[in-house]
Tab-separated table of C-alpha atoms and ligand atoms in Angstrom:
chain	number	residue	atom	x	y	z
A	1	MET	CA	-9.237	-0.868	-1.297
A	2	SER	CA	-7.783	2.690	-1.275
A	3	LEU	CA	-6.656	4.430	1.936
A	4	LEU	CA	-7.223	8.137	2.707
A	5	VAL	CA	-4.608	9.978	4.779
A	6	VAL	CA	-4.424	13.476	6.105
A	7	GLY	CA	-1.274	14.739	7.853
A	8	SER	CA	1.629	16.846	7.500
A	9	VAL	CA	3.721	17.164	4.408
A	10	ALA	CA	6.951	19.002	5.360
A	11	PHE	CA	10.370	19.996	4.864
A	12	ASP	CA	12.673	18.729	7.752
A	13	ALA	CA	16.057	19.647	8.888
A	14	LEU	CA	17.704	16.463	10.570
A	15	GLU	CA	20.721	16.016	12.714
A	16	SER	CA	21.915	12.594	13.919
A	17	PRO	CA	25.360	11.182	14.795
A	18	TYR	CA	25.312	9.915	11.169
A	19	GLY	CA	24.918	13.106	9.428
A	20	LYS	CA	23.023	16.283	8.948
A	21	VAL	CA	20.459	17.591	6.274
A	22	ASP	CA	19.169	21.204	6.177
A	23	ARG	CA	16.061	20.772	4.219
A	24	THR	CA	14.580	17.389	2.958
A	25	LEU	CA	11.069	16.255	1.904
A	26	GLY	CA	9.347	14.721	5.102
A	27	GLY	CA	6.181	15.064	6.993
A	28	ALA	CA	4.065	12.364	8.870
A	29	ALA	CA	1.591	12.015	5.787
A	30	THR	CA	4.571	11.598	3.460
A	31	TYR	CA	6.196	8.966	5.220
A	32	PHE	CA	2.919	7.245	5.807
A	33	ALA	CA	1.537	7.507	2.113
A	34	ILE	CA	4.941	6.161	0.604
A	35	SER	CA	4.997	3.267	2.965
A	36	ALA	CA	1.114	2.341	2.527
A	37	SER	CA	1.590	2.650	-1.186
A	38	PHE	CA	3.325	-0.491	-1.335
A	39	PHE	CA	0.103	-2.398	-0.293
A	40	SER	CA	-2.791	-0.094	-1.621
A	41	PRO	CA	-3.782	3.087	-3.422
A	42	VAL	CA	-3.391	6.132	-1.219
A	43	ASN	CA	-5.288	9.496	-1.510
A	44	LEU	CA	-3.451	12.296	0.387
A	45	VAL	CA	-5.257	15.355	2.014
A	46	ALA	CA	-2.569	18.118	3.003
A	47	ILE	CA	-1.337	21.607	2.230
A	48	VAL	CA	2.119	22.659	0.871
A	49	GLY	CA	3.277	26.057	0.198
A	50	ASP	CA	4.814	27.677	-3.089
A	51	ASP	CA	8.521	26.254	-1.981
A	52	PHE	CA	7.130	22.835	-2.809
A	53	THR	CA	8.431	21.847	-6.218
A	54	GLU	CA	7.746	19.573	-9.227
A	55	LYS	CA	10.652	17.358	-7.915
A	56	ASP	CA	8.968	17.183	-4.440
A	57	GLU	CA	5.689	16.206	-6.200
A	58	ARG	CA	7.354	13.541	-8.290
A	59	VAL	CA	8.458	11.718	-5.064
A	60	LEU	CA	4.878	11.135	-4.134
A	61	ARG	CA	3.493	10.783	-7.663
A	62	GLY	CA	6.348	8.248	-8.380
A	63	ARG	CA	4.570	5.922	-5.924
A	64	GLY	CA	1.048	6.380	-7.411
A	65	ILE	CA	-0.063	8.440	-4.541
A	66	ASP	CA	-3.336	10.570	-5.655
A	67	LEU	CA	-2.600	14.228	-5.169
A	68	GLU	CA	-6.041	15.583	-5.948
A	69	GLY	CA	-6.233	16.478	-2.302
A	70	LEU	CA	-2.962	18.028	-1.875
A	71	GLU	CA	-3.654	21.935	-1.617
A	72	ARG	CA	-1.294	24.528	-2.667
A	73	ALA	CA	-1.239	27.958	-0.974
A	74	ALA	CA	0.806	31.142	-0.994
A	75	GLY	CA	3.607	30.814	1.835
A	76	LYS	CA	5.887	28.229	3.199
A	77	THR	CA	5.502	24.450	3.611
A	78	PHE	CA	5.409	22.998	7.177
A	79	PHE	CA	8.925	23.067	8.534
A	80	TRP	CA	10.305	20.885	11.341
A	81	ALA	CA	13.848	20.381	12.749
A	82	GLY	CA	15.077	17.836	15.060
A	83	ARG	CA	18.306	16.470	16.585
A	84	TYR	CA	18.978	12.880	17.635
A	85	SER	CA	21.058	11.793	20.582
A	86	GLU	CA	24.193	9.708	20.197
A	87	ASN	CA	22.181	6.459	20.521
A	88	LEU	CA	19.532	7.751	18.486
A	89	ASN	CA	16.832	6.990	21.434
A	90	GLU	CA	16.080	10.625	22.068
A	91	ARG	CA	15.398	13.484	20.173
A	92	VAL	CA	14.833	17.200	20.648
A	93	THR	CA	12.568	19.311	18.457
A	94	LEU	CA	14.516	22.367	17.468
A	95	ALA	CA	11.682	23.984	15.328
A	96	THR	CA	8.000	23.551	14.504
A	97	ASP	CA	6.792	26.078	11.890
A	98	LEU	CA	3.133	25.322	10.965
A	99	ASN	CA	3.241	27.950	8.067
A	100	VAL	CA	0.563	27.197	5.620
A	101	PHE	CA	-0.951	24.447	7.970
A	102	ALA	CA	-1.933	27.342	10.225
A	103	GLY	CA	-4.741	28.392	7.845
A	104	PHE	CA	-5.523	25.019	6.384
A	105	LYS	CA	-9.174	24.068	6.017
A	106	PRO	CA	-9.085	20.423	4.513
A	107	ARG	CA	-11.734	19.851	1.817
A	108	LEU	CA	-12.046	16.306	0.469
A	109	PRO	CA	-12.330	15.874	-3.334
A	110	GLU	CA	-15.519	13.999	-4.054
A	111	LYS	CA	-13.839	10.734	-5.072
A	112	TYR	CA	-12.065	10.680	-1.543
A	113	ARG	CA	-15.387	10.837	0.345
A	114	SER	CA	-16.217	7.049	0.051
A	115	ALA	CA	-13.000	6.097	1.840
A	116	LYS	CA	-13.361	2.863	3.917
A	117	TYR	CA	-9.707	3.146	5.540
A	118	VAL	CA	-8.707	6.447	6.991
A	119	PHE	CA	-5.569	7.421	8.614
A	120	LEU	CA	-5.376	10.595	10.544
A	121	ALA	CA	-1.724	11.159	10.601
A	122	ASN	CA	0.111	13.656	13.147
A	123	ILE	CA	-1.488	17.042	12.585
A	124	ALA	CA	-3.746	19.488	14.587
A	125	PRO	CA	-6.699	17.345	16.082
A	126	ASP	CA	-9.605	19.622	14.727
A	127	LEU	CA	-8.074	19.232	11.196
A	128	GLN	CA	-8.089	15.371	11.608
A	129	ARG	CA	-11.670	15.479	12.770
A	130	SER	CA	-12.727	17.762	10.002
A	131	VAL	CA	-11.373	15.161	7.335
A	132	LEU	CA	-13.313	12.436	9.181
A	133	HIS	CA	-16.566	14.193	9.003
A	134	GLN	CA	-16.252	14.882	5.434
A	135	VAL	CA	-16.208	10.935	4.760
A	136	LYS	CA	-19.498	9.505	3.816
A	137	GLY	CA	-20.887	6.954	6.316
A	138	LYS	CA	-18.625	5.244	8.753
A	139	PRO	CA	-15.386	4.120	7.538
A	140	ARG	CA	-14.458	0.483	8.092
A	141	LEU	CA	-11.346	1.370	10.054
A	142	ALA	CA	-10.368	4.682	11.180
A	143	ALA	CA	-6.852	5.162	12.865
A	144	LEU	CA	-5.191	8.156	14.508
A	145	ASP	CA	-1.697	9.301	15.348
A	146	THR	CA	-0.723	12.205	17.519
A	147	MET	CA	2.326	13.513	19.362
A	148	ASN	CA	3.073	15.367	22.560
A	149	TYR	CA	2.868	18.750	20.709
A	150	TRP	CA	-0.973	18.173	20.246
A	151	ILE	CA	-1.493	16.268	23.652
A	152	GLU	CA	-0.210	19.413	25.292
A	153	ARG	CA	-1.781	22.154	23.147
A	154	SER	CA	-5.087	20.844	21.996
A	155	ASN	CA	-5.839	18.264	24.565
A	156	ALA	CA	-9.720	18.795	24.435
A	157	GLU	CA	-9.697	18.729	20.784
A	158	LEU	CA	-7.757	15.458	20.579
A	159	ARG	CA	-10.155	13.892	22.931
A	160	GLU	CA	-13.151	14.936	20.747
A	161	THR	CA	-11.445	13.341	17.702
A	162	LEU	CA	-10.379	10.008	19.505
A	163	ARG	CA	-14.149	9.436	20.059
A	164	HIS	CA	-14.589	8.674	16.344
A	165	VAL	CA	-11.582	6.350	15.647
A	166	GLN	CA	-11.167	2.607	16.475
A	167	VAL	CA	-7.436	2.300	16.394
A	168	LEU	CA	-4.971	4.800	18.026
A	169	ILE	CA	-1.209	4.223	16.944
A	170	ILE	CA	1.105	6.217	19.261
A	171	ASN	CA	4.473	5.877	20.926
A	172	ASP	CA	4.966	4.850	24.483
A	173	SER	CA	5.870	8.213	25.954
A	174	GLU	CA	2.577	9.716	24.258
A	175	THR	CA	0.589	6.813	25.630
A	176	ARG	CA	1.660	7.540	29.040
A	177	GLN	CA	1.143	11.266	28.559
A	178	LEU	CA	-2.346	10.888	27.131
A	179	SER	CA	-3.592	8.494	29.621
A	180	SER	CA	-1.517	9.597	32.854
A	181	GLU	CA	-0.839	6.050	33.364
A	182	HIS	CA	2.819	4.588	33.404
A	183	ASN	CA	1.784	0.973	32.892
A	184	LEU	CA	0.883	0.289	29.152
A	185	LEU	CA	-1.651	-2.184	29.888
A	186	ARG	CA	-3.478	0.274	32.356
A	187	ALA	CA	-2.892	2.841	29.888
A	188	ALA	CA	-4.776	0.985	27.029
A	189	LYS	CA	-7.799	0.404	29.409
A	190	HIS	CA	-7.801	4.218	30.086
A	191	ILE	CA	-7.564	4.960	26.329
A	192	PHE	CA	-10.276	2.531	25.362
A	193	ARG	CA	-12.719	4.710	27.497
A	194	MET	CA	-11.719	7.500	25.329
A	195	GLY	CA	-13.149	5.874	22.080
A	196	PRO	CA	-10.527	3.570	20.417
A	197	SER	CA	-10.746	-0.171	20.667
A	198	ILE	CA	-7.443	-1.066	19.529
A	199	LEU	CA	-4.163	0.570	20.843
A	200	VAL	CA	-0.710	0.074	19.070
A	201	VAL	CA	2.128	1.357	20.973
A	202	LYS	CA	5.320	1.973	18.953
A	203	ARG	CA	8.439	1.474	21.134
A	204	GLY	CA	11.249	2.372	18.815
A	205	GLU	CA	14.068	-0.284	19.058
A	206	HIS	CA	11.801	-2.306	21.292
A	207	GLY	CA	9.296	-2.945	18.625
A	208	ALA	CA	5.417	-2.472	18.907
A	209	MET	CA	2.705	-3.846	21.166
A	210	MET	CA	-1.074	-4.121	20.253
A	211	VAL	CA	-3.676	-4.187	22.852
A	212	ASP	CA	-7.228	-5.024	22.014
A	213	LYS	CA	-10.267	-6.995	23.272
A	214	HIS	CA	-8.205	-10.282	22.305
A	215	GLY	CA	-5.384	-9.280	24.453
A	216	VAL	CA	-1.734	-8.273	23.735
A	217	PHE	CA	0.427	-9.037	20.730
A	218	SER	CA	4.099	-7.815	20.348
A	219	VAL	CA	6.485	-7.536	17.509
A	220	PRO	CA	10.082	-6.751	17.828
A	221	ALA	CA	11.850	-4.046	15.939
A	222	PHE	CA	13.826	-5.636	13.087
A	223	PRO	CA	17.530	-5.796	14.339
A	224	LEU	CA	19.669	-3.309	12.485
A	225	GLU	CA	23.467	-2.939	12.770
A	226	GLU	CA	23.587	0.731	11.824
A	227	PRO	CA	20.243	2.612	11.887
A	228	HIS	CA	20.874	6.166	10.508
A	229	ASP	CA	17.936	8.299	11.219
A	230	PRO	CA	14.561	7.327	13.111
A	231	THR	CA	12.576	10.035	11.471
A	232	GLY	CA	9.367	8.928	10.202
A	233	ALA	CA	9.709	5.444	11.614
A	234	GLY	CA	6.295	5.752	13.532
A	235	ASP	CA	4.594	6.945	10.367
A	236	SER	CA	6.217	4.413	8.175
A	237	PHE	CA	5.106	1.687	10.817
A	238	ALA	CA	1.392	3.177	10.529
A	239	GLY	CA	1.844	3.000	6.663
A	240	GLY	CA	2.599	-0.696	6.568
A	241	PHE	CA	0.027	-1.330	9.255
A	242	MET	CA	-2.860	0.509	7.565
A	243	GLY	CA	-1.710	-0.256	3.947
A	244	TYR	CA	-1.810	-4.121	4.650
A	245	LEU	CA	-5.309	-3.687	6.312
A	246	ALA	CA	-6.778	-1.721	3.325
A	247	GLN	CA	-5.192	-4.506	1.131
A	248	ALA	CA	-6.563	-7.312	2.925
A	249	GLY	CA	-9.943	-5.667	3.337
A	250	ARG	CA	-10.450	-6.974	6.747
A	251	HIS	CA	-9.207	-6.627	10.270
A	252	GLU	CA	-9.729	-9.735	12.259
A	253	ASP	CA	-7.125	-10.776	14.876
A	254	ALA	CA	-5.062	-12.622	12.321
A	255	ALA	CA	-4.964	-9.836	9.855
A	256	LEU	CA	-4.112	-7.284	12.748
A	257	ARG	CA	-1.293	-9.402	13.644
A	258	ARG	CA	0.114	-9.507	10.217
A	259	ALA	CA	-0.401	-5.878	9.936
A	260	MET	CA	1.935	-5.345	12.851
A	261	VAL	CA	4.525	-7.242	11.162
A	262	TYR	CA	4.294	-5.270	8.010
A	263	GLY	CA	4.224	-2.004	10.102
A	264	SER	CA	7.428	-3.141	11.732
A	265	VAL	CA	9.025	-3.983	8.468
A	266	LEU	CA	8.260	-0.507	6.872
A	267	GLY	CA	9.564	1.219	10.050
A	268	SER	CA	12.921	-0.755	9.909
A	269	PHE	CA	13.391	0.269	6.151
A	270	ALA	CA	12.699	3.894	7.135
A	271	VAL	CA	15.530	4.176	9.617
A	272	GLU	CA	18.169	2.480	7.524
A	273	ARG	CA	18.972	5.784	5.810
A	274	PHE	CA	18.405	9.548	6.233
A	275	GLY	CA	14.881	11.015	5.437
A	276	LEU	CA	13.072	9.189	2.779
A	277	GLU	CA	16.187	7.878	1.077
A	278	ARG	CA	15.760	4.098	1.660
A	279	LEU	CA	11.986	4.233	1.216
A	280	ARG	CA	12.417	5.834	-2.184
A	281	THR	CA	14.287	2.856	-3.529
A	282	LEU	CA	12.496	0.120	-1.784
A	283	LYS	CA	10.849	-2.707	-3.743
A	284	ARG	CA	7.877	-4.989	-2.772
A	285	PRO	CA	9.897	-8.182	-2.956
A	286	GLU	CA	12.291	-6.680	-0.156
A	287	ILE	CA	9.275	-6.151	1.974
A	288	ASN	CA	8.089	-9.587	1.611
A	289	ALA	CA	11.504	-11.061	2.283
A	290	ARG	CA	11.788	-9.122	5.524
A	291	ALA	CA	8.420	-10.101	6.579
A	292	ARG	CA	9.536	-13.725	6.231
A	293	HIS	CA	12.860	-12.772	8.064
A	294	PHE	CA	10.317	-11.474	10.950
A	295	ALA	CA	8.601	-14.902	10.939
A	296	LYS	CA	11.982	-16.590	11.584
A	297	LEU	CA	12.905	-14.282	13.981
A	298	THR	CA	10.064	-14.951	16.296
A	299	GLN	CA	9.373	-18.624	15.755
A	300	PHE	CA	9.935	-21.103	18.573
A	301	THR	CA	8.509	-24.189	19.993
A	302	LEU	CA	7.460	-25.239	23.382
B	401	AMP	P1	8.082	10.885	13.586
B	401	AMP	O1	9.533	10.532	13.411
B	401	AMP	O2	7.346	9.583	13.238
B	401	AMP	O3	7.558	11.382	14.790
B	401	AMP	O4	7.704	11.689	12.387
B	401	AMP	C1	8.364	12.750	11.953
B	401	AMP	C2	7.825	13.580	11.013
B	401	AMP	O5	6.672	14.336	11.640
B	401	AMP	C3	8.630	14.606	10.392
B	401	AMP	O6	8.908	14.426	8.929
B	401	AMP	C4	7.965	15.955	10.729
B	401	AMP	O7	7.883	16.822	9.473
B	401	AMP	C5	6.407	15.696	11.198
B	401	AMP	N1	6.200	16.471	12.445
B	401	AMP	C6	6.972	16.837	13.412
B	401	AMP	N2	6.345	17.579	14.365
B	401	AMP	C7	4.950	17.555	13.893
B	401	AMP	C8	3.770	18.170	14.191
B	401	AMP	N3	3.788	18.860	15.404
B	401	AMP	N4	2.587	18.052	13.331
B	401	AMP	C9	2.699	17.452	12.329
B	401	AMP	N5	3.781	16.868	11.966
B	401	AMP	C10	4.982	16.886	12.599
């Protein structure tokens, strides 16, 4: 079952205690699409500028991602710069230049409109909604990610978009900011009143937690001795999560739990190297092996 994603395709400048890159291919939709492509076909809706080269395109095409929905415009591609603290737990945004995204009006190619699985990756909430509206009928599962930038600047738009999705996948500080609740279970109740019925909270090195009508399910983050760059971990988590569900074609409790594990597996690979480096060499058997490792990691008897 193919999976539709809209979000940023970007050039990133990244700084962590492990190194620095001035310009590398990134963006929420890029990390998501590459991670999801290990599980299901992916259709990408985004915009890039004339600085986006053949070589950049090959990174996506090489993973079999459909680029008919990738618009090219005159101007610069979205640019984001961030710096991580010594322990990689905090990051400051140094620049967010929307560039060609500022005038973007997404138009779905005809063949994308029957999408059953939709992921609205991090981008302006009105663009997320416009993509969802172009999908014929109701998708089987629509999920959304966002960040403080949009919670602060486009709160009303975001709330309107949230009314139309079943799954919200965000990090813990964004969960608290969006709900004005510190406790994550209370925050979940608050968020369920906004529209979604499944909340997935990404908690960095503490793993991820899912809250829905069945209760709470948690997965740890895969223990790594030397993570290099957390950029894209959340989007890769979402790619593993949604990619697995699209592949499974269903989302009952057991499938959602497995999706949480595949999300955590993809997130863990993303942080091993800078930018997309590790995801670009990743192979499906490595994903399967790490998923089995996860089962061992969390197994116990009472
Ligand atoms: P994450 O580390 O999961 O938060 O994702 C980082 C990616 O999100 C980077 O590759 C950025 O290009 C992209 N990004 C950062 N800020 C924004 C924003 N305001 N809107 C859309 N994408 C963004």
